[in-house]
Coordinates of C-alpha atoms in Angstrom, one line a residue:
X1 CA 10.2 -13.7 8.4
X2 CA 10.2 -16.4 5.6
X3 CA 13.2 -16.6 3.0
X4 CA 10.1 -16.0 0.3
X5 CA 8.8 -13.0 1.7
X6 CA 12.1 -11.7 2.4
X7 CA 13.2 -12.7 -1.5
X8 CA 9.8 -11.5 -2.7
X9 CA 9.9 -7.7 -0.7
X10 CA 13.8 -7.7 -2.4
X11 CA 12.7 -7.9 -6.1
X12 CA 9.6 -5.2 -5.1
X13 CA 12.1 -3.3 -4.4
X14 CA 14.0 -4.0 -7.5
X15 CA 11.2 -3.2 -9.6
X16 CA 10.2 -0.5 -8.2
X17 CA 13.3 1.3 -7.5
X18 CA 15.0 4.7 -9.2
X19 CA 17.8 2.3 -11.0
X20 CA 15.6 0.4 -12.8
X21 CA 13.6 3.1 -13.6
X22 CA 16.2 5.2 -14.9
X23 CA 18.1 2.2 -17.4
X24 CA 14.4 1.8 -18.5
X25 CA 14.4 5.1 -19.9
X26 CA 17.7 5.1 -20.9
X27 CA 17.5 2.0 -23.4
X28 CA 14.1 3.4 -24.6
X29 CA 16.2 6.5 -25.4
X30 CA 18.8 4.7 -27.0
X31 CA 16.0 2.3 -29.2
X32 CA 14.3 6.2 -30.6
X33 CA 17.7 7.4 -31.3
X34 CA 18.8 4.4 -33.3
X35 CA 16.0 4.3 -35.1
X36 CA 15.5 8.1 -36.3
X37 CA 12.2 8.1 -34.4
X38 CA 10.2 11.2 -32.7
X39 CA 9.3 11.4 -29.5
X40 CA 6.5 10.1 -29.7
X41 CA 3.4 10.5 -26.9
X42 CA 0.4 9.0 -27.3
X43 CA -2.7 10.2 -25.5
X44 CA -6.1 8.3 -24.7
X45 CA -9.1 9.9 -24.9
X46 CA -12.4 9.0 -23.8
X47 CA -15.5 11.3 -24.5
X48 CA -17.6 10.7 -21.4
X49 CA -14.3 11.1 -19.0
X50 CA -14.3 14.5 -17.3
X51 CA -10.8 13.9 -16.6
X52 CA -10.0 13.4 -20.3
X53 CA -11.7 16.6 -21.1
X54 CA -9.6 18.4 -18.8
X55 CA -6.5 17.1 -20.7
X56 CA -7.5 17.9 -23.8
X57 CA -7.4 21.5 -22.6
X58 CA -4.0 21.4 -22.0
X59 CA -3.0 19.4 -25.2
X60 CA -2.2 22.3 -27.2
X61 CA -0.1 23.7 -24.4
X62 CA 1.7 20.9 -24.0
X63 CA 2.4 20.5 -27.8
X64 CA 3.6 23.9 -28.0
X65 CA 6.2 23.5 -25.2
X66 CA 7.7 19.9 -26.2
X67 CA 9.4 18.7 -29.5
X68 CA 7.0 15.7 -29.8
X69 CA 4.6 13.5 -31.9
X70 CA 1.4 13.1 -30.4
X71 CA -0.5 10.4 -31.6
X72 CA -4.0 10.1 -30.0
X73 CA -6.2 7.6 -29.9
X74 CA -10.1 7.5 -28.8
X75 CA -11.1 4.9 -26.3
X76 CA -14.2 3.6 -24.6
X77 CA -15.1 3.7 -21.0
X78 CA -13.0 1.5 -18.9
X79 CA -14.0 -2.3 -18.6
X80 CA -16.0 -3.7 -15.9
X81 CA -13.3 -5.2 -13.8
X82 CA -11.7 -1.6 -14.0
X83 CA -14.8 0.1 -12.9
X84 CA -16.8 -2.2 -10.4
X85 CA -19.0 0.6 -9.0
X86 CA -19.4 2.1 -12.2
X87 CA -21.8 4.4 -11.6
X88 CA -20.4 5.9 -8.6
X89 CA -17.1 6.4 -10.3
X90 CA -18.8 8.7 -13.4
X91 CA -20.1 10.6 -10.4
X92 CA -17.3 11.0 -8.2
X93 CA -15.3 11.9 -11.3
X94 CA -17.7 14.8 -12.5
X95 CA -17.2 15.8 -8.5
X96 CA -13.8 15.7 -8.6
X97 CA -13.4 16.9 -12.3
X98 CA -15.2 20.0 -12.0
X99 CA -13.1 20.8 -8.2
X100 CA -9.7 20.5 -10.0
X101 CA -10.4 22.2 -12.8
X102 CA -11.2 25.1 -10.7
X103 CA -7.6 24.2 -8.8
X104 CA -6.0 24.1 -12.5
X105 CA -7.4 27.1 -14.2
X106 CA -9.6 25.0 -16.3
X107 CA -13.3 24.6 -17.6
X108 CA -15.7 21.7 -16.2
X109 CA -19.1 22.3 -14.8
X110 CA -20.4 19.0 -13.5
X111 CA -23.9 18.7 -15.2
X112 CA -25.4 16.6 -12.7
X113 CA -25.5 13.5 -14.7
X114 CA -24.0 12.0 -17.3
X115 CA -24.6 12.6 -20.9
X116 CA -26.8 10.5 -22.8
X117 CA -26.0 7.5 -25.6
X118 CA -27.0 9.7 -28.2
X119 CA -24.9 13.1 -27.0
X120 CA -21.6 10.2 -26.5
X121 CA -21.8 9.3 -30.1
X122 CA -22.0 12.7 -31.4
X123 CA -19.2 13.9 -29.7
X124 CA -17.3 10.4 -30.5
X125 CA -17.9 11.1 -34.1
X126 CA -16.6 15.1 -34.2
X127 CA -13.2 13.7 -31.8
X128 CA -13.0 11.0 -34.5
X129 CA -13.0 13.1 -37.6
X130 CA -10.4 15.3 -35.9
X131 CA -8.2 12.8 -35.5
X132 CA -8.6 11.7 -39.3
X133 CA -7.8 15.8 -40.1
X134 CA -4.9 16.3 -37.8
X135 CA -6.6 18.9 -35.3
X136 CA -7.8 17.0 -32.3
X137 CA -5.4 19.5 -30.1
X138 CA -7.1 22.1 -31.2
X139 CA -10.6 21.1 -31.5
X140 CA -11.4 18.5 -28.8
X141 CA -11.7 21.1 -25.9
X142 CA -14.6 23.0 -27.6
X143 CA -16.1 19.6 -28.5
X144 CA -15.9 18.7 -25.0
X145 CA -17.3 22.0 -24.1
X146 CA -20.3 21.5 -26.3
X147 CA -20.8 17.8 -24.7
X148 CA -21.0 18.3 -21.3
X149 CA -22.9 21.7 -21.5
X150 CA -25.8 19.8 -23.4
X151 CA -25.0 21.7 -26.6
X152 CA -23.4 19.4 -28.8
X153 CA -25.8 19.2 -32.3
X154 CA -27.3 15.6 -32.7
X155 CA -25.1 13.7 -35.3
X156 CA -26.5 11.4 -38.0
X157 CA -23.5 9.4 -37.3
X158 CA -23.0 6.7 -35.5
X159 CA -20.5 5.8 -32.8
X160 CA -17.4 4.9 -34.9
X161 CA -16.6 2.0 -32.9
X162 CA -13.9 0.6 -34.9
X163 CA -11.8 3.3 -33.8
X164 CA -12.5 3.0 -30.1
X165 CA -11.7 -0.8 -30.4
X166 CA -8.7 -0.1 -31.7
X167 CA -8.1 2.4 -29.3
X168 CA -8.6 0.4 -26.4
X169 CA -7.0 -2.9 -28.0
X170 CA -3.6 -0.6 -28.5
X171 CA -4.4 0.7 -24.4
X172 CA -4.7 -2.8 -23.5
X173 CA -1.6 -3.7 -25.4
X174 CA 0.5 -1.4 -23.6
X175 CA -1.1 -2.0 -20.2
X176 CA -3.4 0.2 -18.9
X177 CA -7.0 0.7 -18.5
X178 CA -8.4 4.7 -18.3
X179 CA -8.7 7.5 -20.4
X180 CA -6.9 10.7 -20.5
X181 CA -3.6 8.9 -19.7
X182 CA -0.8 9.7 -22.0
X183 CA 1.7 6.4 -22.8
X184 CA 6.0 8.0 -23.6
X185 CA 8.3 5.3 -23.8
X186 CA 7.4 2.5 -21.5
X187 CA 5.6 4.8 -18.8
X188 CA 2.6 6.0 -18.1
X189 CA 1.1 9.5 -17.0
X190 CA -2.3 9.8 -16.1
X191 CA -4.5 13.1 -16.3
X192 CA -3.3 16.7 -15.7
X193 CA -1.9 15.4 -11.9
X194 CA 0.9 13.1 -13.5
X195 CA 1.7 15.5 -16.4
X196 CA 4.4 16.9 -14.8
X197 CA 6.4 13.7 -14.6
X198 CA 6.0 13.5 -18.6
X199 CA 7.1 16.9 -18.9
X200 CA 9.7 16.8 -16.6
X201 CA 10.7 13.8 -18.8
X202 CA 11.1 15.3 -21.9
X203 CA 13.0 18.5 -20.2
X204 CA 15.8 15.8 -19.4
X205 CA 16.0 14.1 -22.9
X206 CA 16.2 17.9 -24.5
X207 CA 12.6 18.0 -25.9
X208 CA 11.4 20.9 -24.0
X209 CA 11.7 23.8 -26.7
X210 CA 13.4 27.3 -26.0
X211 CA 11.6 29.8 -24.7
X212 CA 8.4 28.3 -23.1
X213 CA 8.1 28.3 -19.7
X214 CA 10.0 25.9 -17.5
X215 CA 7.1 25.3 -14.8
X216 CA 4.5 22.5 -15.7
X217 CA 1.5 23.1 -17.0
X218 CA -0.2 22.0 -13.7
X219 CA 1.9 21.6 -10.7
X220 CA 1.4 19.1 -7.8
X221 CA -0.4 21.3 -5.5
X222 CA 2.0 21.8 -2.7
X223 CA 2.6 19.6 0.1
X224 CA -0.6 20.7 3.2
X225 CA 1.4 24.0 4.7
X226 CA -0.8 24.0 7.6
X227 CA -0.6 27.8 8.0
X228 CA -3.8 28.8 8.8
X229 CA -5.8 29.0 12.0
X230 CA -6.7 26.0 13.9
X231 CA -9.9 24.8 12.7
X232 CA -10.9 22.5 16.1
X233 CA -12.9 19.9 13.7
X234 CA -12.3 16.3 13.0
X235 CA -10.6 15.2 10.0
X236 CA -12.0 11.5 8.8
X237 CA -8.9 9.5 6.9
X238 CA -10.8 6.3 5.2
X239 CA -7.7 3.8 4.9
X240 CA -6.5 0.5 4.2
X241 CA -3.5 -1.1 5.5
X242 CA -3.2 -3.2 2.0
X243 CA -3.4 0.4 -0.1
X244 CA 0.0 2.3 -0.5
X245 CA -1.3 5.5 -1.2
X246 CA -3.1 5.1 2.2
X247 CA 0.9 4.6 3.5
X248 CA 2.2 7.7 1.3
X249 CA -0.5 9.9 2.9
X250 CA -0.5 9.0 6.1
X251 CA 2.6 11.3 7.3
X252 CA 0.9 14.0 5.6
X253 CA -2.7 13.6 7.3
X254 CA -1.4 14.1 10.4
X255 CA 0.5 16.4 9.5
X256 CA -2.2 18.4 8.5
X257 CA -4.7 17.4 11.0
X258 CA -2.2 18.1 13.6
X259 CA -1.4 22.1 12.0
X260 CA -5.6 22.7 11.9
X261 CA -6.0 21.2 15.6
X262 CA -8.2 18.9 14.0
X263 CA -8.9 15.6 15.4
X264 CA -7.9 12.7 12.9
X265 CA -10.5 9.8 12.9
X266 CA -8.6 6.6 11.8
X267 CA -11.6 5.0 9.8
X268 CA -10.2 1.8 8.4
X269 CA -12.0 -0.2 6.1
X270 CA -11.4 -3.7 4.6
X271 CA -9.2 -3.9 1.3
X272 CA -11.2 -3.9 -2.2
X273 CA -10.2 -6.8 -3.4
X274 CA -11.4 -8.3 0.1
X275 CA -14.8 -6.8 -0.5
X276 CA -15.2 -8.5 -3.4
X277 CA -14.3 -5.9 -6.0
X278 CA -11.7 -6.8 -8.5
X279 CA -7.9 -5.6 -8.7
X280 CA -6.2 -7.6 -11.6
X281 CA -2.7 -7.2 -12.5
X282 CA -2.6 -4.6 -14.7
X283 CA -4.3 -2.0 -12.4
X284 CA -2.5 -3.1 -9.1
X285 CA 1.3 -3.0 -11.5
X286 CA -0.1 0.7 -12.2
X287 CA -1.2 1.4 -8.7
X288 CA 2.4 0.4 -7.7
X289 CA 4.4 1.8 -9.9
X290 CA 2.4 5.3 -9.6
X291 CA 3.1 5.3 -5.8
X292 CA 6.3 4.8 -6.1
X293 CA 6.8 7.6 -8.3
X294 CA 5.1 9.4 -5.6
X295 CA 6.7 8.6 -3.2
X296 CA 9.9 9.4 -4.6
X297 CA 8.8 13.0 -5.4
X298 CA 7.6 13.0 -1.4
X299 CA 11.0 11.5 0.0
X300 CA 8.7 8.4 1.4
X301 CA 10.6 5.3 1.5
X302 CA 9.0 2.8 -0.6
X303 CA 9.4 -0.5 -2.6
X304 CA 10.2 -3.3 0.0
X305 CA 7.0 -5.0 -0.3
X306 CA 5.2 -7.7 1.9
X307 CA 1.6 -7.4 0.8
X308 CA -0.5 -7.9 3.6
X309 CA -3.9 -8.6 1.5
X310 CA -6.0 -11.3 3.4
X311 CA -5.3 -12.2 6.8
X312 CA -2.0 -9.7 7.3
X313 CA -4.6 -7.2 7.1
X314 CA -7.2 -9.0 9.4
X315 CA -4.1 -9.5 12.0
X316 CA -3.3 -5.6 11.5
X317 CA -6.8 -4.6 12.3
X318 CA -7.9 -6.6 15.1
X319 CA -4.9 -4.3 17.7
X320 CA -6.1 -1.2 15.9
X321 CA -9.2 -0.5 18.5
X322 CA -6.7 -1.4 21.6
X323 CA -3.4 0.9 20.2
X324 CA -6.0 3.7 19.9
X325 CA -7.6 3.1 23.3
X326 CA -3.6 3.1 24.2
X327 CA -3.3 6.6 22.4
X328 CA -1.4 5.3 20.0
X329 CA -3.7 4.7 17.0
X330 CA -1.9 6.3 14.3
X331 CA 1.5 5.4 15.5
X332 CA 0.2 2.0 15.0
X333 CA -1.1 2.8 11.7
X334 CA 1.6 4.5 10.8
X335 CA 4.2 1.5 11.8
X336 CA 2.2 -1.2 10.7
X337 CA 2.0 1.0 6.8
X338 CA 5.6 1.4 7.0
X339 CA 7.1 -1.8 7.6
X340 CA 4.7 -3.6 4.9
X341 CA 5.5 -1.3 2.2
X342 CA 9.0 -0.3 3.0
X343 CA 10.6 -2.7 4.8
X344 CA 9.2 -6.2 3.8
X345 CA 8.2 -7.4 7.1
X346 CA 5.2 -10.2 7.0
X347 CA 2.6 -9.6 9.3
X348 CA 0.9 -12.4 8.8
X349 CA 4.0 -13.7 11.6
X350 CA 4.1 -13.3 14.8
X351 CA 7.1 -11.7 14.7
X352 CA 6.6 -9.4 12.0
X353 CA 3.6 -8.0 14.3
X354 CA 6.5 -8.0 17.2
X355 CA 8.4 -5.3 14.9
X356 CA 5.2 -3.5 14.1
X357 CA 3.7 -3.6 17.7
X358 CA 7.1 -2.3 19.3
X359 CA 7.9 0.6 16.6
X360 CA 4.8 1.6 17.6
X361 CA 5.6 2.5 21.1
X362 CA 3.3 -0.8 21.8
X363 CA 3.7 -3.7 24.1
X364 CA 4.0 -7.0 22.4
X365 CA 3.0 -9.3 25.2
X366 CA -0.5 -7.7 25.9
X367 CA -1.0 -7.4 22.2
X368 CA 0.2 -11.0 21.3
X369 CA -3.2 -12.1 23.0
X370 CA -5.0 -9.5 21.5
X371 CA -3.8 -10.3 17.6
X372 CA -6.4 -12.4 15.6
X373 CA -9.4 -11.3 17.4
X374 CA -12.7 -10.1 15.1
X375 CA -13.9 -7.6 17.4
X376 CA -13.1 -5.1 14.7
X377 CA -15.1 -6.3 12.4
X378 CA -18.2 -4.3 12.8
X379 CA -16.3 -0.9 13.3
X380 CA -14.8 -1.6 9.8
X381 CA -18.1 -2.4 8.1
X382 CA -19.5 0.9 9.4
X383 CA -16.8 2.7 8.1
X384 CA -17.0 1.4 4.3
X385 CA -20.9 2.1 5.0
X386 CA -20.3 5.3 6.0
X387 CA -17.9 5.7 3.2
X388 CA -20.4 4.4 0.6
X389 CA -22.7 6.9 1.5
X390 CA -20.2 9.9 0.8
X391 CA -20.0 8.6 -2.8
X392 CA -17.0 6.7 -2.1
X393 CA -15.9 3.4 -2.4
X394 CA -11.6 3.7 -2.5
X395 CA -9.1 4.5 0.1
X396 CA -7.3 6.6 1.0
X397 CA -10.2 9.2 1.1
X398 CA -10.8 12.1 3.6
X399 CA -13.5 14.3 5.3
X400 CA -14.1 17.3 6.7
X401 CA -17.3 18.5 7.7
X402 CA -19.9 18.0 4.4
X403 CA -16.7 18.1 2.0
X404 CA -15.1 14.5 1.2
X405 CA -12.7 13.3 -1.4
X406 CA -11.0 10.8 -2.7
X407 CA -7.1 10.0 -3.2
X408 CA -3.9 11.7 -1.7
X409 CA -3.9 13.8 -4.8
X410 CA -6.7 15.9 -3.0
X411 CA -5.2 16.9 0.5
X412 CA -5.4 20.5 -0.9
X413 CA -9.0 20.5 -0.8
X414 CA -9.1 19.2 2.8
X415 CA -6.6 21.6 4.1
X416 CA -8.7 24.6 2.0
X417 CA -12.3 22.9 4.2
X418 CA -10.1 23.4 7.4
X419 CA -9.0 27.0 6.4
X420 CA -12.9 28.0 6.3
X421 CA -14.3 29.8 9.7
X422 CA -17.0 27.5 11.1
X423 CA -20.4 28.3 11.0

């Protein structure tokens, strides 16, 4: 391993560890307090986001419970380079909207199709004068309500597009990219599935105000129990050796495919940004950051970073094939995850893939001239194909049967598909 790869997987781990983390917060804490200021959260909401609809539901819950300013701001959709497949992703996210707000206790019905131009600019308008009034909280989820049921009035108004510039300039300032994300002090939360970090948050600094309850407003769902009956199916896990949340769900896959007696199909696929698609800075520093949250929270060591994008990756995929026809696909998987995002060991080296090959339970000599070969290559276009088709372009994702999602947020709904008696 290279002194740069070892010095560079030493300041991931830096940057991405608890310490840091913590005096963060800490001189952020001592900045408000010096200076007399609130707590002060401020949300980003964009009309045509499901997700964002779903948080504005729990606004006014969330402003009850805490001792804060919110400040909210009204964005447009996310830019290109943050939504490549566009089109897909409004989908996908009416798909996945209206299945977690079932999960949540919470309203969406997917319509089937976006709103119109028209319908966006209406409901931009009402969210905008509530904003101007003070009663956004309280108004935005009936406003919501009215847009994506077809019911919201036609407005005379226009799109007030200063408003959402300024919105998305102040987004872009701070370093993100998406609606319904909420921005406290350096950090930020996205959607009702990262509100409970925000909340726990504000619990620590004393915010949280007497006599409200002390559970979050939405709870992770809990880690896949696996109690139920075997289900005898196969469980397809879309992944990507250069995606960490394809390493912090891999444990719990098998896990889960192993309590069902379901067989786990290892359908790898090349990385986005090696298919083309964009992943700037700004979404890959959230994408890391957010995992390694997660990860914390699932007691998955992570942080010690030796990005395998490019021909790591390549070098990781061509022994996949053989280590399953050995029996020890995810082992292999599992190894070659862990000691790239964990342990900083470069696989683009031969003896990086020594490590890898051997913590698999792997022989190094028969795969030393097996490494590098492009026999794979077909087996992982098929799999993004495949992938495509299901409405989904991002790893990790999962299927059972006709019921695929994406994102290790959303093992719950695989392990509820494996609960259900087959036909």
């Amino acid at each position: 391993m290279s002194l740069k790869t070892v010095l560079v997987s030493r300041i991931a781990e830096r940057l991405t560890g608890e310490p840091r983390l913590l005096a963060r917060r800490a001189k952020a804490e001592r900045r408000r307090v010096a200076s007399g200021a609130p707590h002060l959260v401020e949300y980003f909401h964009q009309a045509g986001d499901p997700y964002s609809h779903l948080a504005a539901q729990v606004l006014p819950e969330f402003a009850k419970r805490f001792d804060i300013e919110l400040k909210v701001h009204l964005v447009g959709p996310p830019p290109d380079w943050a939504a490549p497949e566009r089109e897909r992703l409004e989908s996908y996210s009416r798909r996945d909207a209206e299945r977690l707000a079932q999960k949540a206790g919470l309203s969406f019905k997917d319509p089937g199709a976006q709103p119109g131009t028209t319908q966006q600019h209406a409901a931009e308008a009402e969210l905008a004068a509530t904003i101007a009034d003070g009663t956004f909280a309280a108004k935005a989820p009936r406003i919501g309500e009215a847009f994506w049921s077809g019911r919201l009035p036609p407005s005379a108004e226009t799109s007030p597009t200063a408003l959402t510039a300024a919105g998305d300039a102040r987004r872009e300032a701070l370093g993100h990219y998406l609606g319904a994300t909420f921005y406290y002090g350096g950090e930020w939360y996205w959607g009702i599935d990262r509100l409970h970090y925000l909340e726990a948050r504000l619990t620590d600094l004393a915010a949280r105000k007497s006599q409200v309850p002390d559970a979050p407003i939405f709870a992770p769902p809990a880690v896949p129990s696996g109690t139920g009956s075997p289900a005898a199916r196969e469980l397809h896990y879309y992944l990507s050796f250069r995606s960490p949340y394809t390493y912090i769900a891999a444990a719990r896959a098998k896990a889960l495919a192993d309590a069902y007696g379901a067989d786990l199909k290892l359908r790898f696929v090349l990385p986005m940004v090696m298919r083309g698609l964009p992943v700037p800075r700004m979404k890959s520093s959230y994408i890391t950051l957010d995992t390694a949250r997660e990860a914390r929270r699932l007691g998955v060591p992570f942080g010690r970073i030796a990005d395998p994008v490019g021909r790591p990756v390549e070098r990781g995929y061509s022994l996949l094939p053989w280590a399953r026809e050995q029996g020890r696909g995810f082992e292999y998987c599992e190894a070659f995850l862990t000691h790239v995002w964990s342990r900083g060991v470069d696989a683009g080296s031969d003896k990086g893939m020594k490590r890898i090959v051997e913590a698999a339970g792997l022989d190094w000599p028969t795969a030393r001239d097996l490494v590098g070969n492009d026999d794979w290559r077909a087996e992982a276009e098929a799999n993004r194909a495949e992938m495509m088709d299901l409405g989904i372009w991002g790893v990790p994702s999962f299927r059972v049967g006709q019921v695929s999602t994406w994102g290790q947020d959303r093992l719950w709904l695989i392990e509820d598909e494996l609960k259900q008696p087959q036909s």
